[in-house]
Amino acid sequence: MKIAIDGPASAGKSTISKLVAQALDFTYLDTGAMYRATTYLALQQKIALDDAPKIAQALAKATIDFQNGPENDQKVFLNGEDITEVIRSAEVTGLVSQVAALPEVRQTLVQQQRQIADRTNIVMDGRDIGTTVLPDAEVKIFMTASVLRRAQRRYKENIAKGMTTSLETIKTDIEHRDYKDSHRAVSPLRQAEDAIVVDTSDLNIEQSTAKILGIIRQKM
Ligand code: C5P
């Protein structure tokens, strides 16, 4: 069974998708982490972020792996290096949409995502899963929340980590990233026609997870 969970930045997709996958004993794939890893790879190898052929070449030689931890956490590795933290940095977050817009990068990553989905029951989260990667997914969710609510959640998480970016800056960054992701030429962020919208503005993590599990169980 394939479950596609798409939506804008900081809507809680990865947190909730992980919990949904755990409850169903399905594999979870964070496709955003793959675009972030590719961005980090280009920065590490000092490849210009608009040099699509070079980035694609480096990506073809690289391996991106995921490892599940005991606390429902997932670590991300690039060529064996633990990049879990660094790919969430402001630098990578600010540049990832540019790299994700490159058709050559998307082609490679979409192919890898489909290969993973072929082998197992999966919950995959991203921007184009329901529209492009798994158009035949049995369940498609479009998870959203107001931009203020998304920014407030990110702000709280940042404070807990000792980061001090203002709420206003976080909100502007989220809006910019959503704009870029929705306006690129190749598989932009878009709700699939057959997706069910789940607005989490007034739901906490447990409520959002329960709502999505309810939708999935109706189709099992
Ligand atoms: O989900 P996350 O915020 O980690 O995604 C980081 C970025 O990766 C997005 O802003 C988008 O540019 C890109 N992305 C994408 N397609 C996906 C998943 C993520 O273009 N399926």
CSV table of C-alpha atoms and ligand atoms in Angstrom, one decimal:
chain,number,residue,atom,x,y,z
A,1,MET,CA,0.0,0.0,0.0
A,2,LYS,CA,1.2,3.5,-0.8
A,3,ILE,CA,0.4,6.6,1.2
A,4,ALA,CA,1.3,10.0,-0.3
A,5,ILE,CA,1.5,13.0,2.1
A,6,ASP,CA,2.1,16.4,0.5
A,7,GLY,CA,1.8,19.9,1.6
A,8,PRO,CA,3.6,23.2,2.2
A,9,ALA,CA,6.7,23.9,4.3
A,10,SER,CA,6.5,23.3,8.1
A,11,ALA,CA,3.0,21.8,8.0
A,12,GLY,CA,4.2,18.9,10.3
A,13,LYS,CA,4.3,16.4,7.4
A,14,SER,CA,7.4,14.6,8.5
A,15,THR,CA,6.5,14.3,12.2
A,16,ILE,CA,3.0,13.1,11.5
A,17,SER,CA,4.0,10.8,8.6
A,18,LYS,CA,6.6,9.1,10.8
A,19,LEU,CA,3.9,8.4,13.5
A,20,VAL,CA,1.5,7.2,10.8
A,21,ALA,CA,4.1,4.8,9.3
A,22,GLN,CA,5.0,3.5,12.8
A,23,ALA,CA,1.4,2.8,13.7
A,24,LEU,CA,0.9,0.9,10.4
A,25,ASP,CA,4.3,-0.7,10.5
A,26,PHE,CA,5.0,0.8,7.1
A,27,THR,CA,8.3,2.2,5.8
A,28,TYR,CA,8.6,6.0,6.0
A,29,LEU,CA,10.4,8.0,3.4
A,30,ASP,CA,11.2,11.7,3.9
A,31,THR,CA,11.7,12.9,0.3
A,32,GLY,CA,12.5,16.5,1.5
A,33,ALA,CA,15.6,15.1,3.2
A,34,MET,CA,16.8,13.7,-0.2
A,35,TYR,CA,16.5,17.2,-1.7
A,36,ARG,CA,18.3,18.7,1.3
A,37,ALA,CA,21.0,16.0,1.1
A,38,THR,CA,21.5,16.9,-2.6
A,39,THR,CA,21.8,20.6,-1.7
A,40,TYR,CA,24.4,19.7,1.0
A,41,LEU,CA,26.3,17.6,-1.5
A,42,ALA,CA,26.5,20.5,-4.0
A,43,LEU,CA,27.7,22.9,-1.2
A,44,GLN,CA,30.3,20.3,0.0
A,45,GLN,CA,31.7,19.7,-3.5
A,46,LYS,CA,31.5,23.5,-4.2
A,47,ILE,CA,29.3,23.0,-7.3
A,48,ALA,CA,27.4,26.0,-8.4
A,49,LEU,CA,23.7,25.5,-7.5
A,50,ASP,CA,22.6,26.2,-11.0
A,51,ASP,CA,25.0,23.7,-12.6
A,52,ALA,CA,22.4,21.0,-13.0
A,53,PRO,CA,24.6,18.5,-15.0
A,54,LYS,CA,27.4,18.6,-12.4
A,55,ILE,CA,25.0,18.2,-9.4
A,56,ALA,CA,23.3,15.3,-11.2
A,57,GLN,CA,26.6,13.7,-11.8
A,58,ALA,CA,27.7,14.0,-8.2
A,59,LEU,CA,24.2,12.7,-7.1
A,60,ALA,CA,24.5,9.7,-9.3
A,61,LYS,CA,27.8,8.7,-7.5
A,62,ALA,CA,26.4,9.4,-4.0
A,63,THR,CA,24.4,7.3,-1.7
A,64,ILE,CA,21.7,8.7,0.6
A,65,ASP,CA,20.6,6.3,3.4
A,66,PHE,CA,18.1,6.5,6.2
A,67,GLN,CA,18.4,4.7,9.5
A,68,ASN,CA,15.6,4.5,12.0
A,69,GLY,CA,16.5,5.2,15.7
A,70,PRO,CA,14.7,4.0,18.8
A,71,GLU,CA,12.8,7.2,19.5
A,72,ASN,CA,10.9,7.4,16.2
A,73,ASP,CA,13.8,9.5,15.0
A,74,GLN,CA,15.4,8.9,11.6
A,75,LYS,CA,19.0,9.7,10.7
A,76,VAL,CA,20.1,10.7,7.3
A,77,PHE,CA,23.5,9.7,5.8
A,78,LEU,CA,25.3,11.0,2.7
A,79,ASN,CA,28.1,8.7,1.6
A,80,GLY,CA,28.2,7.4,5.1
A,81,GLU,CA,28.4,10.8,6.8
A,82,ASP,CA,25.6,11.6,9.3
A,83,ILE,CA,24.0,14.8,7.9
A,84,THR,CA,20.8,14.7,9.9
A,85,GLU,CA,21.4,18.0,11.7
A,86,VAL,CA,23.3,19.9,9.0
A,87,ILE,CA,20.6,19.5,6.4
A,88,ARG,CA,18.2,21.4,8.7
A,89,SER,CA,20.5,24.4,8.9
A,90,ALA,CA,19.3,27.8,7.8
A,91,GLU,CA,21.8,27.7,4.9
A,92,VAL,CA,20.5,24.4,3.4
A,93,THR,CA,16.9,25.4,4.1
A,94,GLY,CA,17.4,28.7,2.3
A,95,LEU,CA,18.9,27.0,-0.8
A,96,VAL,CA,17.1,23.7,-1.1
A,97,SER,CA,14.2,25.0,-3.3
A,98,GLN,CA,16.7,26.2,-5.9
A,99,VAL,CA,18.3,22.8,-6.2
A,100,ALA,CA,14.9,21.0,-6.0
A,101,ALA,CA,13.8,23.0,-9.1
A,102,LEU,CA,16.5,21.4,-11.3
A,103,PRO,CA,14.8,18.8,-13.6
A,104,GLU,CA,17.9,16.6,-13.6
A,105,VAL,CA,17.9,16.4,-9.8
A,106,ARG,CA,14.2,15.6,-9.7
A,107,GLN,CA,14.5,12.9,-12.3
A,108,THR,CA,17.2,11.0,-10.3
A,109,LEU,CA,15.5,11.4,-6.9
A,110,VAL,CA,12.0,10.5,-8.2
A,111,GLN,CA,13.4,7.3,-9.7
A,112,GLN,CA,15.0,6.4,-6.4
A,113,GLN,CA,11.8,7.2,-4.5
A,114,ARG,CA,9.7,4.9,-6.8
A,115,GLN,CA,12.2,2.1,-6.5
A,116,ILE,CA,11.9,2.2,-2.7
A,117,ALA,CA,8.1,2.3,-2.9
A,118,ASP,CA,8.1,-0.7,-5.2
A,119,ARG,CA,9.6,-2.9,-2.4
A,120,THR,CA,7.4,-2.1,0.6
A,121,ASN,CA,4.3,-0.6,2.1
A,122,ILE,CA,5.2,3.0,2.4
A,123,VAL,CA,4.3,6.5,3.8
A,124,MET,CA,6.1,9.1,1.7
A,125,ASP,CA,6.0,12.8,2.4
A,126,GLY,CA,7.0,15.7,0.1
A,127,ARG,CA,5.5,18.1,-2.4
A,128,ASP,CA,4.9,16.0,-5.5
A,129,ILE,CA,4.2,12.5,-4.2
A,130,GLY,CA,0.5,12.4,-5.0
A,131,THR,CA,0.9,14.2,-8.4
A,132,THR,CA,4.2,12.8,-9.8
A,133,VAL,CA,6.1,10.2,-7.7
A,134,LEU,CA,3.2,7.9,-6.8
A,135,PRO,CA,0.1,9.0,-8.8
A,136,ASP,CA,-1.4,5.6,-8.1
A,137,ALA,CA,-1.1,5.8,-4.3
A,138,GLU,CA,-4.1,4.4,-2.5
A,139,VAL,CA,-4.3,7.3,-0.1
A,140,LYS,CA,-3.3,10.9,-0.9
A,141,ILE,CA,-3.3,13.5,1.9
A,142,PHE,CA,-2.7,17.2,1.4
A,143,MET,CA,-1.6,18.4,4.8
A,144,THR,CA,-1.8,22.1,5.4
A,145,ALA,CA,-2.1,24.8,8.1
A,146,SER,CA,-2.2,28.6,8.1
A,147,VAL,CA,1.2,30.2,7.5
A,148,LEU,CA,1.0,31.9,10.9
A,149,ARG,CA,0.4,28.6,12.7
A,150,ARG,CA,3.2,26.9,10.8
A,151,ALA,CA,5.6,29.7,11.7
A,152,GLN,CA,4.5,29.7,15.3
A,153,ARG,CA,5.3,25.9,15.6
A,154,ARG,CA,8.7,26.4,13.9
A,155,TYR,CA,9.4,29.3,16.2
A,156,LYS,CA,8.7,27.2,19.3
A,157,GLU,CA,10.9,24.4,18.0
A,158,ASN,CA,13.7,26.8,17.3
A,159,ILE,CA,13.5,28.4,20.8
A,160,ALA,CA,13.7,24.9,22.3
A,161,LYS,CA,16.9,24.4,20.3
A,162,GLY,CA,18.3,27.8,21.4
A,163,MET,CA,17.8,29.5,18.0
A,164,THR,CA,16.5,33.0,18.1
A,165,THR,CA,15.1,33.8,14.6
A,166,SER,CA,12.1,36.1,14.9
A,167,LEU,CA,8.6,34.8,14.2
A,168,GLU,CA,8.3,37.4,11.4
A,169,THR,CA,11.5,36.1,9.7
A,170,ILE,CA,10.4,32.5,10.0
A,171,LYS,CA,7.0,33.4,8.5
A,172,THR,CA,8.6,35.2,5.6
A,173,ASP,CA,11.0,32.3,4.9
A,174,ILE,CA,8.2,29.8,4.9
A,175,GLU,CA,6.2,32.0,2.4
A,176,HIS,CA,9.2,32.4,0.1
A,177,ARG,CA,9.9,28.7,0.1
A,178,ASP,CA,6.2,27.8,-0.6
A,179,TYR,CA,6.2,30.4,-3.4
A,180,LYS,CA,9.3,28.9,-5.0
A,181,ASP,CA,8.1,25.3,-4.6
A,182,SER,CA,4.7,26.1,-6.1
A,183,HIS,CA,6.0,28.1,-9.0
A,184,ARG,CA,8.7,25.9,-10.4
A,185,ALA,CA,8.3,24.4,-13.9
A,186,VAL,CA,8.7,20.7,-13.0
A,187,SER,CA,6.3,19.0,-10.6
A,188,PRO,CA,5.5,22.0,-8.4
A,189,LEU,CA,3.9,21.8,-5.0
A,190,ARG,CA,0.2,21.1,-5.9
A,191,GLN,CA,-2.7,19.3,-4.3
A,192,ALA,CA,-3.5,16.2,-6.4
A,193,GLU,CA,-7.1,16.2,-7.6
A,194,ASP,CA,-7.9,13.0,-5.6
A,195,ALA,CA,-6.1,14.2,-2.4
A,196,ILE,CA,-7.9,14.7,0.9
A,197,VAL,CA,-7.1,18.0,2.6
A,198,VAL,CA,-6.2,17.8,6.2
A,199,ASP,CA,-5.9,21.3,7.8
A,200,THR,CA,-3.9,20.9,11.0
A,201,SER,CA,-4.2,24.6,12.1
A,202,ASP,CA,-6.3,23.6,15.1
A,203,LEU,CA,-5.1,20.1,15.6
A,204,ASN,CA,-2.2,18.9,17.7
A,205,ILE,CA,0.2,16.1,16.6
A,206,GLU,CA,-1.9,13.3,18.2
A,207,GLN,CA,-5.1,14.6,16.6
A,208,SER,CA,-3.5,15.1,13.2
A,209,THR,CA,-2.1,11.6,13.3
A,210,ALA,CA,-5.4,10.0,14.4
A,211,LYS,CA,-7.3,11.9,11.6
A,212,ILE,CA,-4.9,10.6,8.9
A,213,LEU,CA,-4.9,7.1,10.3
A,214,GLY,CA,-8.7,7.1,10.2
A,215,ILE,CA,-8.7,8.1,6.5
A,216,ILE,CA,-6.1,5.4,5.7
A,217,ARG,CA,-7.9,2.6,7.6
A,218,GLN,CA,-11.1,3.3,5.7
A,219,LYS,CA,-9.2,2.3,2.5
A,220,MET,CA,-7.5,-0.8,4.0
B,1,C5P,O1,9.9,18.8,3.4
B,1,C5P,P1,11.2,19.6,3.5
B,1,C5P,O2,10.8,21.0,4.0
B,1,C5P,O3,12.3,19.0,4.2
B,1,C5P,O4,11.6,19.8,2.0
B,1,C5P,C1,12.7,20.6,1.7
B,1,C5P,C2,12.6,21.1,0.2
B,1,C5P,O5,12.7,20.1,-0.7
B,1,C5P,C3,11.2,21.8,-0.2
B,1,C5P,O6,11.1,23.1,0.2
B,1,C5P,C4,11.2,21.6,-1.7
B,1,C5P,O7,12.0,22.6,-2.3
B,1,C5P,C5,12.0,20.3,-1.8
B,1,C5P,N1,11.1,19.1,-2.0
B,1,C5P,C6,10.6,18.9,-3.3
B,1,C5P,N2,9.9,17.8,-3.5
B,1,C5P,C7,9.6,16.9,-2.6
B,1,C5P,C8,10.1,17.1,-1.2
B,1,C5P,C9,10.8,18.3,-1.0
B,1,C5P,O8,10.8,19.7,-4.2
B,1,C5P,N3,8.9,15.8,-2.8
